[in-house]
Every structure is written in C-alpha cells, then in structure tokens.
Short mmCIF file of N, CA and C and ligand atoms in Angstrom, two decimals:
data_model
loop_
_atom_site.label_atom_id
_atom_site.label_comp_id
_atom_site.label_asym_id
_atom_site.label_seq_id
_atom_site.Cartn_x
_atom_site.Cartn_y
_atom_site.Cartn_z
N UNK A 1 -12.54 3.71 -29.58
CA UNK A 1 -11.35 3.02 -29.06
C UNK A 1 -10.25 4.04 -28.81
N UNK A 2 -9.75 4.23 -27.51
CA UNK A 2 -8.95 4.87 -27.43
C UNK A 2 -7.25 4.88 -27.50
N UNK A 3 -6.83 5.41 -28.49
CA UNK A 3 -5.35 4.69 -28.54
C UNK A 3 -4.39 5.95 -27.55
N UNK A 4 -4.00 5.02 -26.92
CA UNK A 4 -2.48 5.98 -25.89
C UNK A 4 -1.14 5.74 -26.76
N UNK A 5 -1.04 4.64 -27.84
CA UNK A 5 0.66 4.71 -28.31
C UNK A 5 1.09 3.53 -27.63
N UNK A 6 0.39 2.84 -26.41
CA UNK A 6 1.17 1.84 -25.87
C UNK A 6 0.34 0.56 -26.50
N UNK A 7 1.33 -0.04 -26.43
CA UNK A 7 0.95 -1.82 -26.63
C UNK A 7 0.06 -2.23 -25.60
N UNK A 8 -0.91 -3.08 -26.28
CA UNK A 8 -2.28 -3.93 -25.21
C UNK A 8 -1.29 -4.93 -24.69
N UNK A 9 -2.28 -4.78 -23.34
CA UNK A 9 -1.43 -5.89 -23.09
C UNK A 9 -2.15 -7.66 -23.39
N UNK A 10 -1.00 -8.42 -22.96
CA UNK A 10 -1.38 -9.55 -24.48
C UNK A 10 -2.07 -10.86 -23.11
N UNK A 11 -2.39 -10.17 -22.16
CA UNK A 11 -2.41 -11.64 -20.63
C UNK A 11 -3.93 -11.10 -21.09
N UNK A 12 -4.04 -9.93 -20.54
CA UNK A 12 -5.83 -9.41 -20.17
C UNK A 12 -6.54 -9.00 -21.29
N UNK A 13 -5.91 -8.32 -22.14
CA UNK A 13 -6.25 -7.59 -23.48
C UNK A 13 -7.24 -6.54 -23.10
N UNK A 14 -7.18 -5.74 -21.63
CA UNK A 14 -7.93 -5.06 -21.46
C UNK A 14 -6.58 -3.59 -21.49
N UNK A 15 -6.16 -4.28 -20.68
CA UNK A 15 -4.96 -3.22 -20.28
C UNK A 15 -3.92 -2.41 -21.11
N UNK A 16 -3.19 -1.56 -21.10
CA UNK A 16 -2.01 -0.78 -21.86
C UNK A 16 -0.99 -1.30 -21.13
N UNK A 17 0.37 -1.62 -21.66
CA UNK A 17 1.19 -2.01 -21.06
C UNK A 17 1.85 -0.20 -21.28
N UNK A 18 2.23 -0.29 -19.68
CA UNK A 18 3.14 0.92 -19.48
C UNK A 18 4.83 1.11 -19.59
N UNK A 19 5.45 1.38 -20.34
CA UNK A 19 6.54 1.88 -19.98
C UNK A 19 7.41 2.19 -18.60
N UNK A 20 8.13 2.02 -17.61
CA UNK A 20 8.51 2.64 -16.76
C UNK A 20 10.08 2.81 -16.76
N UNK A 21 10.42 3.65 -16.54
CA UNK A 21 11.94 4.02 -16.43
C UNK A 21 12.61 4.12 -14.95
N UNK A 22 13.84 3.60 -14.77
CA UNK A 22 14.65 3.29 -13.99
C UNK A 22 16.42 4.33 -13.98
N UNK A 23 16.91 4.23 -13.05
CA UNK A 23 17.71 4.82 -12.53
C UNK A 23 19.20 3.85 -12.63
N UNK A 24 20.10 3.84 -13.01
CA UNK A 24 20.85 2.77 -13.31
C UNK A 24 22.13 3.44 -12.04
N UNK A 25 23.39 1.77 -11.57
CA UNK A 25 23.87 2.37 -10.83
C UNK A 25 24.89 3.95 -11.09
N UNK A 26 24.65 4.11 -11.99
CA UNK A 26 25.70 5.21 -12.44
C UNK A 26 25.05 6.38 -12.27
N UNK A 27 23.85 6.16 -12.01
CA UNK A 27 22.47 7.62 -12.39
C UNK A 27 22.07 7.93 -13.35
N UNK A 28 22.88 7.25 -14.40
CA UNK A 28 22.33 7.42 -15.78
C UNK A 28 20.67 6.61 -15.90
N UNK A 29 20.13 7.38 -16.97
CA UNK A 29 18.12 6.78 -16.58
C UNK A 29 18.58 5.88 -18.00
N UNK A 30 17.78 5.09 -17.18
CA UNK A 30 17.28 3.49 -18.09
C UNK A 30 15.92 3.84 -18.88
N UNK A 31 15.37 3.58 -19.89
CA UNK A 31 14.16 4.55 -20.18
C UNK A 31 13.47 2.69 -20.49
N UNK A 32 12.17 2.62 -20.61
CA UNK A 32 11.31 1.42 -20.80
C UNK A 32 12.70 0.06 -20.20
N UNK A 33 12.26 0.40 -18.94
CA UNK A 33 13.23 -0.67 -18.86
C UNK A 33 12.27 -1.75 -18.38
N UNK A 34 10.78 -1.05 -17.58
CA UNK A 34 10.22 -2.34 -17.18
C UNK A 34 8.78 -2.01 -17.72
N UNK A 35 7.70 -3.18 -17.72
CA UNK A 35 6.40 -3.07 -18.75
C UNK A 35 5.69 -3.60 -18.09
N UNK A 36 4.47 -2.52 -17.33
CA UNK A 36 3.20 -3.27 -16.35
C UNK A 36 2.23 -2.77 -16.92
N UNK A 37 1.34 -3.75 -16.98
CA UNK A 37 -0.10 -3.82 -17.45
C UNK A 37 -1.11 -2.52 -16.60
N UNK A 38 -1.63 -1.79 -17.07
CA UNK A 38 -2.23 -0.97 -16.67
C UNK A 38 -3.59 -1.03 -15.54
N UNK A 39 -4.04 -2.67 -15.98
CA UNK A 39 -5.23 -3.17 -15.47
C UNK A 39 -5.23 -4.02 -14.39
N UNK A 40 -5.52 -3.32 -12.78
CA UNK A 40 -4.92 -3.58 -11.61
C UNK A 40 -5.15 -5.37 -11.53
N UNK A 41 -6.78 -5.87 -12.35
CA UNK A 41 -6.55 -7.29 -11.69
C UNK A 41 -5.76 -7.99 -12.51
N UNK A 42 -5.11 -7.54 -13.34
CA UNK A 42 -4.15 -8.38 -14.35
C UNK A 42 -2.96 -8.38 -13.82
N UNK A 43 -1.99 -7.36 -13.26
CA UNK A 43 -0.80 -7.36 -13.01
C UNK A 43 0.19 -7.97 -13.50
N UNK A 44 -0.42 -8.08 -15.17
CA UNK A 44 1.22 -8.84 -15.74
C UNK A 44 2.34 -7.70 -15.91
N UNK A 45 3.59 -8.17 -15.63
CA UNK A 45 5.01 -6.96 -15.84
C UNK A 45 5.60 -7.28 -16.46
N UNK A 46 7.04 -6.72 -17.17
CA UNK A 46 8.08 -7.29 -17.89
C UNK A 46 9.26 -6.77 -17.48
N UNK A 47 10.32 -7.08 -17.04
CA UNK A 47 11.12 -6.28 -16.94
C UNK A 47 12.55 -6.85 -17.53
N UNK A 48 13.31 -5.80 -17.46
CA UNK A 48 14.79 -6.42 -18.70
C UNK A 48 15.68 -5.67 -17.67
N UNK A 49 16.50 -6.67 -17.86
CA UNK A 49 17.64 -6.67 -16.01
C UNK A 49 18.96 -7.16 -16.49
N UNK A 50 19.99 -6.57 -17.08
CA UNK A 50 21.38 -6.87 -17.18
C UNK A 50 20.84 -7.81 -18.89
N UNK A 51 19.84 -7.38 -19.39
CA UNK A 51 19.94 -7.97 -20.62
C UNK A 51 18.93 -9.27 -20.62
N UNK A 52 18.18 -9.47 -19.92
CA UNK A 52 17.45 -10.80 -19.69
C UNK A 52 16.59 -10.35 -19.13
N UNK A 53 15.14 -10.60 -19.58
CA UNK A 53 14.14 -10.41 -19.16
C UNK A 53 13.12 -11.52 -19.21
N UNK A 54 12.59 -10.68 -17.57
CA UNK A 54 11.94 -11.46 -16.63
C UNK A 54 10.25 -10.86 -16.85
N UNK A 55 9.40 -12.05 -16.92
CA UNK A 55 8.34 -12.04 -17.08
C UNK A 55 7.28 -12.40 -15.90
N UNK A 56 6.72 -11.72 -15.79
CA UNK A 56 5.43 -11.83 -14.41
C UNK A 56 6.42 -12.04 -12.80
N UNK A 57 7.19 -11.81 -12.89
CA UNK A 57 7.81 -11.44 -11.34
C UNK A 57 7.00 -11.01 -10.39
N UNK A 58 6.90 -11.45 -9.03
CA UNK A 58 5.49 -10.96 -8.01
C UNK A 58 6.35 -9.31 -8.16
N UNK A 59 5.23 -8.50 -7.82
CA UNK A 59 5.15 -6.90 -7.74
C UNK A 59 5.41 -7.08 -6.29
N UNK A 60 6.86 -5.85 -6.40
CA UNK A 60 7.02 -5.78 -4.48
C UNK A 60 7.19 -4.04 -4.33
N UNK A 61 6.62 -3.21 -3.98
CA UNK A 61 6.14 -1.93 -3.79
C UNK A 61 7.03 -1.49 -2.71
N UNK A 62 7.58 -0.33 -2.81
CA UNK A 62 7.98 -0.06 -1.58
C UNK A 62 8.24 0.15 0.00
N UNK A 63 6.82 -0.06 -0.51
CA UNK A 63 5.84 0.40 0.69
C UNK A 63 5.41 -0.89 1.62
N UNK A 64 5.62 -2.15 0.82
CA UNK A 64 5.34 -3.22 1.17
C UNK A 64 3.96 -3.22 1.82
N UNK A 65 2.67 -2.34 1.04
CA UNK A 65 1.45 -2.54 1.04
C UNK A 65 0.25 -3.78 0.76
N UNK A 66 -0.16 -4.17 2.06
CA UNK A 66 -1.14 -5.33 2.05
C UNK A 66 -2.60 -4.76 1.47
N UNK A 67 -3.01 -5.44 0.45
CA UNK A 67 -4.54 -5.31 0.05
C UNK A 67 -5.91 -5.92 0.95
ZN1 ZN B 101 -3.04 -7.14 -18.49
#
C-alpha cells in the first residue's frame, strides 16, 4: 500500500485527494485551498472560497477541453 501523506479520497476510495494552491487577489499564495481526487473517473473536488466550501463543483479547465 502506498502512502503519499494525502487523504483517500472518501467518493471512490481509490483516489488521493490532492492539495492545490491558489493565487489570492493580492498575490499572496493560498496553499490547500482546493482538494481533487486524483482518480480521473471520480472527479470529486473541494474547494474553500471566502470561507465556505464548495463540494463537487463541475471542473472547468482553462482550456475549456472536450473529452
Ligand atoms: Zn475519488
């Protein structure tokens, strides 16, 4: 079993939930501000936004890439 330090995630129980860090308007870095499941067909996220966090929000990519 391989441990990375991150939390399973709790939808798929296959996945690591990842950490990701953000850029705030000041430029100061936001560190774990948002939490995606590692395991592409799961795509559960978490993210914490002015103090309230939002759970499974659709994923919108920059790129606005169709599968
Ligand atoms: Zn998952």
């Amino acid at each position: 079993m391989e441990n990375t330090g991150f939390p399973k995630c709790l939808k798929c129980n296959q996945g690591d939930l990842l950490p990701l860090s953000d850029f705030g308007s000041q430029g100061a870095s936001i560190h774990y501000k948002a939490w995606v499941c590692s395991n592409p067909n799961c795509g559960f996220n978490l993210k914490i936004r002015n103090g309230d966090i939002y759970i499974n929000e659709p994923i919108i990519n920059g790129n606005n890439r169709q599968h």
